[in-house]
């Protein structure tokens, strides 16, 4: 079988496999899992076939609760069914998950694991959601990167069919779901060769059919329920071996090896960490680095979390191990420890090992080699249990110290960072670049994009890696050989050159002449450039794009400059490929567009100019003022570092304890318009279609909160007033409030999705549930 | 303070306290918690005041998800808010529970803990639901009986206000929620003396108010979410001491002592069990019995399960302990052990104690002193982990052997069992009797009622205990001094005299003359009566009731016979009291009704006749045939024992593994009408208002399942056909199918509750979600 490589993200990798194994998918979108359903929907529309020659049937429901109900119903009818979800979406599936597991219905839920809203909502990744369903009787299988999101998705489907245990197959939200990597494709031929149709037929046989009616039990009483509940034990006991069977079969077919628990590191390690998810790739990288240096460290990667096989775990831990730190990417306040830690303690009773547990990476908090190192140091040092790594906890003092970044990445790696802003084309251009390199060369590539909460016009930072081996660094760039600044306005706001390598390259898109560029840097940038011998180049992307007829779309120009300077591959070859891809991309829009782009490419090649770097700077620019000197404490301590992308440095004691923050944070940036003074209350019947201009303050008298994220609409209302216009969000969508814009995702009562309605009708629709609303006039605004 | 005793059940006990401490209650009914909301609603309608002089505001929502949202919103607005729920209802609250805890909003959810639907639904009690929310950040406080359901409800409210940690206060569904006991009442004066208004004011201060607007955080990103999540640590750390503070304060005020963990048993015990909930009262009773016999056994009662305080647990376990069995009333398939067990293992690391975990009492499965004994034996014997007690597991062999019942109840106890049937008044009469005894004498009383799944016309068995000390036997009667059979038709079907004491009394309601009564017993009954010197009495309740003008209502007559024969209190005094209570109860309906009842009472006193018991029976009746000789395997192995109330004896291997059972189980009893033969399928547009008579088979093409219990409507449809008429159940209500009748709990789409609509409109309403429906004609029925 010839190997075929593809450049895709984790969501697409999992969704491809789910498609192959399913007849029905019941879906409801939630970040960061939505693309899985969207891919499936698009493929079905194109008539793509599953392994059985059928087109997937997609049912979009009114919420994740409905999706889970539809999955249960569809499985009950004997159709192979899947779904995709995360976070609160997964929580809404819990009641049906108990049922599906209790009835031994094989299925796989693909989950891009995400935080659960607590003191605040977060769309980012950790294991709070999947850990929140560990009690349902589902199997839980963890993938650590895009390749695995594909491979273990297949293992999950195969094992579920044979074992009759339903599975959650999960991978880290954003870090894996949205990371683009070059992976080996699994084709249908391979999948079919591993699938024994006997299990599919067995499943279909127990489906309910009117021709052969059976009852699925409605109610069991104290006399028999307990016995009924214990009938599943042998199925769970058999499952770990079934999962391993498919992992081994998989290895035979593809050469890629997996096991329930995998030990990595020194065979005589004395201290190890245990964990699961993308962080374990970083642990692996760090362990290899430390072992090379002679340290006796190791780690256990947990893949099959449920059903738990203690026996298998005990086998892989070397006799030499004396100390273990278990890393959980979740927090369960009030528990004696996080879930993985508790299981490890139980499993290793009787072995003389000191075991502690810690938390890391909540909500996609970075988890770097330096932090892994810090955990090993902690195990040898203070070694207290219930520690945190990656933050500074000056309130409950649970955090451990982390030393400076260490570079443990593979030899010959090239790391490139791009500063852009939403909708400027930077991210698309980078996706294009890695596709070119990943597809047209033998190199491996990885791309991860970080955004702020602004949907459009906010910053984007692209983190690209290129190397000769698969890339397993699952964290943002800590060092960059190449940095490009597509938006010069960021100078003085962000730490643009953070982590630039000695002798690295810095490209700036600017309208300044080369000789003026250096003087327009901050002092800190100038010092870094001089000290690290950074080569600086400039290009006037806007001018070139305009000349080529591309308007403000600087992406093609900047891409060419990147290929010319970064030299990841031969620049001449690269530029030919960019032209080829441009043609492929735009030919539908007409030859003219293609030629405009070609023109831009040709111009860009010659337009890159080196910026002269003096021994010492003559002058420099000051940092932009974001929060005025006389700004509020909250503005200075929380808002300012967040706006400078230094929010990681905010300590626990500085954060609000219960999620309450002052209103009008957006106004700080807009010059600090004063807060509202309430002068008048509206009666209920004064609510009008034009309330957004008539009223400035509104709240529900009995606000319900969203059953998805748990946000209270009242909150949204209060906040929205400082946005463009007043909108209301509830169960079907959420507003992003914290330090960002307030996109309009309005309330609807028909459960169909998104569409604007006004507060007046919201009030009317919900009056029967005790919702009421009051409005007030803000004197400052009149 | 004078002590006031009241006769109430666990739901009422908890609801009284919740009312006192709350301004708002957001409710949605679910068995067995519904009476808590119903009481609150009724009290509010009567204008009852809370501790602050206000009437509780009740908001009934469209589901438990909505109730949780309303609680969150109401708390956010600064109103003290509570709710009551169980099982799937609690699961639907999970997303909001994370939010409420994350925002440090004090509240108490009162939960009558109930099984979660898995292989089947069950309305009965265990800890699956509360264990399913242990990850949310709520505190969890367990009450073991009615007295505690009142007392610890108060502790939960007080501790939540001071600690800012929201609590789930739970007690066992049915066993505590529906058990009537005589308890000491907590009055408002006492409650007020323990409440520091400072904490109420603090809570109100952080409520969102338009006058002083704050934002509750919408979204936090990777930069700050982790830090925000860790801000709560000190609050959780402080909570156990706060809970203890109120327990100690409570003891001072009331004399009733509680602690986070309570040790009972021998100070030098070598083997102990650990657990929580009503089962621990039975453990306590058994431990006292065993310690008296000199056994070195003990137990730890866990009251504060979250936040977990390992330090406190370690302190109460004697140094002498060598072996622990942790008893969990839940099952989490695939885990290395149940949750309480895992926490205990973690807590006792480093102490040389062998710890195993086991399951008991799922779905109100009986947990008796004999089973407690069996656990101690197991710890000394095979001592394997992951055992079950109370069932026979011949499939995965996890059950441990239980020897015959042991009687560990208090001296002078009188135990009375009554066999009645739904709506015959037996249960009401018994409630009345224990109220008389509990209120008018110094005796303690307990009443528990077991029903089958038939709403009306099914059996009822009343289990009453009377004693001189508070009654702590939290299981059905295993021995009875008095047994009354109100429905003679049960002879030959149920084991009427099971557990009758030597020299006990048996009362039968019968139309037979006394000399014919004995010959109409089964051989087994006759042998028991003779062997145990049982005194037998007969009364013709129906004749007397009719003569007194009471129609079929035999309750007053039977109650008098009970008081005359059981002699729990002086019969003459008792009969005076019965008259007094009858007057109180019926005076509103007119003097005539009262006099009819008085007449019945007077007649009944003289109508009880002793039944002559021969040395040897002349003839006897055979057991009723329930499942014919040529009945199905399922009929004989499962249906027959369930119908005979011997379902406890059904083994694990005999139960269906995935909840699927044959259709038409009801028909077995009706003579075994053959199954349906599908002759014709209806087109969708053939659905009519009269489908219940036109069609006999129906199913959804894409059945969703109920997001509450997870049942698939299709299932209900198939089953309903063999009931009286065709009805559909879904999210707002469920049908009871298993071995019982099929009450009509129809589908509505308006989310308002229950009301009949027909399949045709169900189809139309749900077509957009992919529901479809097909109907078929059953040739056997035409």
PDB file of N, CA and C in Angstrom, chain B residues 24 40 48 65 190 194 228 233 290 363 399 414 430 484 524 530 546 551 572 623 652 655 662 706:
ATOM      1  N   UNK B  24     -36.900  32.398  46.418  1.00  0.00           N
ATOM      2  CA  UNK B  24     -37.400  31.914  45.131  1.00  0.00           C
ATOM      3  C   UNK B  24     -37.115  30.418  45.033  1.00  0.00           C
ATOM      4  N   UNK B  40     -43.946  23.167  48.604  1.00  0.00           N
ATOM      5  CA  UNK B  40     -43.545  24.573  48.549  1.00  0.00           C
ATOM      6  C   UNK B  40     -44.633  25.406  47.871  1.00  0.00           C
ATOM      7  N   UNK B  48     -47.581  31.141  53.524  1.00  0.00           N
ATOM      8  CA  UNK B  48     -46.557  30.819  54.525  1.00  0.00           C
ATOM      9  C   UNK B  48     -45.330  31.700  54.321  1.00  0.00           C
ATOM     10  N   UNK B  65     -33.706  21.557  33.142  1.00  0.00           N
ATOM     11  CA  UNK B  65     -32.666  22.425  32.567  1.00  0.00           C
ATOM     12  C   UNK B  65     -33.086  23.880  32.738  1.00  0.00           C
ATOM     13  N   UNK B 190     -35.152  28.618  66.168  1.00  0.00           N
ATOM     14  CA  UNK B 190     -33.847  27.959  66.183  1.00  0.00           C
ATOM     15  C   UNK B 190     -33.064  28.291  64.911  1.00  0.00           C
ATOM     16  N   UNK B 194     -29.304  30.597  64.289  1.00  0.00           N
ATOM     17  CA  UNK B 194     -28.056  30.094  63.696  1.00  0.00           C
ATOM     18  C   UNK B 194     -27.632  30.885  62.460  1.00  0.00           C
ATOM     19  N   UNK B 228      -8.359  32.186  36.509  1.00  0.00           N
ATOM     20  CA  UNK B 228      -9.693  32.451  37.030  1.00  0.00           C
ATOM     21  C   UNK B 228     -10.283  31.229  37.712  1.00  0.00           C
ATOM     22  N   UNK B 233     -10.018  28.118  45.142  1.00  0.00           N
ATOM     23  CA  UNK B 233      -9.413  27.084  46.005  1.00  0.00           C
ATOM     24  C   UNK B 233      -9.601  27.335  47.503  1.00  0.00           C
ATOM     25  N   UNK B 290     -23.578  -6.405  66.433  1.00  0.00           N
ATOM     26  CA  UNK B 290     -22.369  -7.239  66.351  1.00  0.00           C
ATOM     27  C   UNK B 290     -21.382  -6.891  67.463  1.00  0.00           C
ATOM     28  N   UNK B 363     -31.104   1.231  42.893  1.00  0.00           N
ATOM     29  CA  UNK B 363     -32.544   1.358  42.651  1.00  0.00           C
ATOM     30  C   UNK B 363     -33.366   0.789  43.796  1.00  0.00           C
ATOM     31  N   UNK B 399     -21.045 -11.075  43.025  1.00  0.00           N
ATOM     32  CA  UNK B 399     -21.868 -10.993  44.237  1.00  0.00           C
ATOM     33  C   UNK B 399     -21.275 -11.840  45.351  1.00  0.00           C
ATOM     34  N   UNK B 414     -42.792  -3.182  67.350  1.00  0.00           N
ATOM     35  CA  UNK B 414     -43.949  -3.877  66.769  1.00  0.00           C
ATOM     36  C   UNK B 414     -43.954  -3.572  65.271  1.00  0.00           C
ATOM     37  N   UNK B 430     -53.309   3.534  56.831  1.00  0.00           N
ATOM     38  CA  UNK B 430     -52.073   3.314  57.580  1.00  0.00           C
ATOM     39  C   UNK B 430     -51.393   4.635  57.921  1.00  0.00           C
ATOM     40  N   UNK B 484     -51.741  -8.050  57.821  1.00  0.00           N
ATOM     41  CA  UNK B 484     -53.144  -7.955  57.415  1.00  0.00           C
ATOM     42  C   UNK B 484     -53.245  -8.104  55.902  1.00  0.00           C
ATOM     43  N   UNK B 524     -48.632 -23.861  52.057  1.00  0.00           N
ATOM     44  CA  UNK B 524     -47.489 -23.177  52.666  1.00  0.00           C
ATOM     45  C   UNK B 524     -47.969 -22.245  53.798  1.00  0.00           C
ATOM     46  N   UNK B 530     -49.527 -22.975  61.500  1.00  0.00           N
ATOM     47  CA  UNK B 530     -49.481 -24.025  62.523  1.00  0.00           C
ATOM     48  C   UNK B 530     -48.130 -24.034  63.220  1.00  0.00           C
ATOM     49  N   UNK B 546     -70.157  -1.548  53.204  1.00  0.00           N
ATOM     50  CA  UNK B 546     -71.395  -1.356  52.456  1.00  0.00           C
ATOM     51  C   UNK B 546     -72.538  -1.008  53.415  1.00  0.00           C
ATOM     52  N   UNK B 551     -69.626   2.199  50.674  1.00  0.00           N
ATOM     53  CA  UNK B 551     -69.318   1.574  49.388  1.00  0.00           C
ATOM     54  C   UNK B 551     -68.168   0.592  49.540  1.00  0.00           C
ATOM     55  N   UNK B 572     -59.102   0.443  73.155  1.00  0.00           N
ATOM     56  CA  UNK B 572     -60.231   1.340  73.420  1.00  0.00           C
ATOM     57  C   UNK B 572     -59.839   2.788  73.151  1.00  0.00           C
ATOM     58  N   UNK B 623     -51.557 -22.722  44.271  1.00  0.00           N
ATOM     59  CA  UNK B 623     -51.066 -21.427  43.791  1.00  0.00           C
ATOM     60  C   UNK B 623     -51.801 -21.044  42.513  1.00  0.00           C
ATOM     61  N   UNK B 652     -28.522 -12.336  37.813  1.00  0.00           N
ATOM     62  CA  UNK B 652     -27.977 -11.443  36.786  1.00  0.00           C
ATOM     63  C   UNK B 652     -28.002 -12.126  35.416  1.00  0.00           C
ATOM     64  N   UNK B 655     -31.280 -11.926  33.473  1.00  0.00           N
ATOM     65  CA  UNK B 655     -31.769 -10.638  32.984  1.00  0.00           C
ATOM     66  C   UNK B 655     -31.277 -10.370  31.560  1.00  0.00           C
ATOM     67  N   UNK B 662     -39.229  -9.199  25.315  1.00  0.00           N
ATOM     68  CA  UNK B 662     -40.316  -9.449  24.347  1.00  0.00           C
ATOM     69  C   UNK B 662     -41.480  -8.489  24.568  1.00  0.00           C
ATOM     70  N   UNK B 706     -36.084  10.677  24.597  1.00  0.00           N
ATOM     71  CA  UNK B 706     -36.363  11.685  25.609  1.00  0.00           C
ATOM     72  C   UNK B 706     -35.069  12.191  26.221  1.00  0.00           C
TER      73      UNK B 706
END
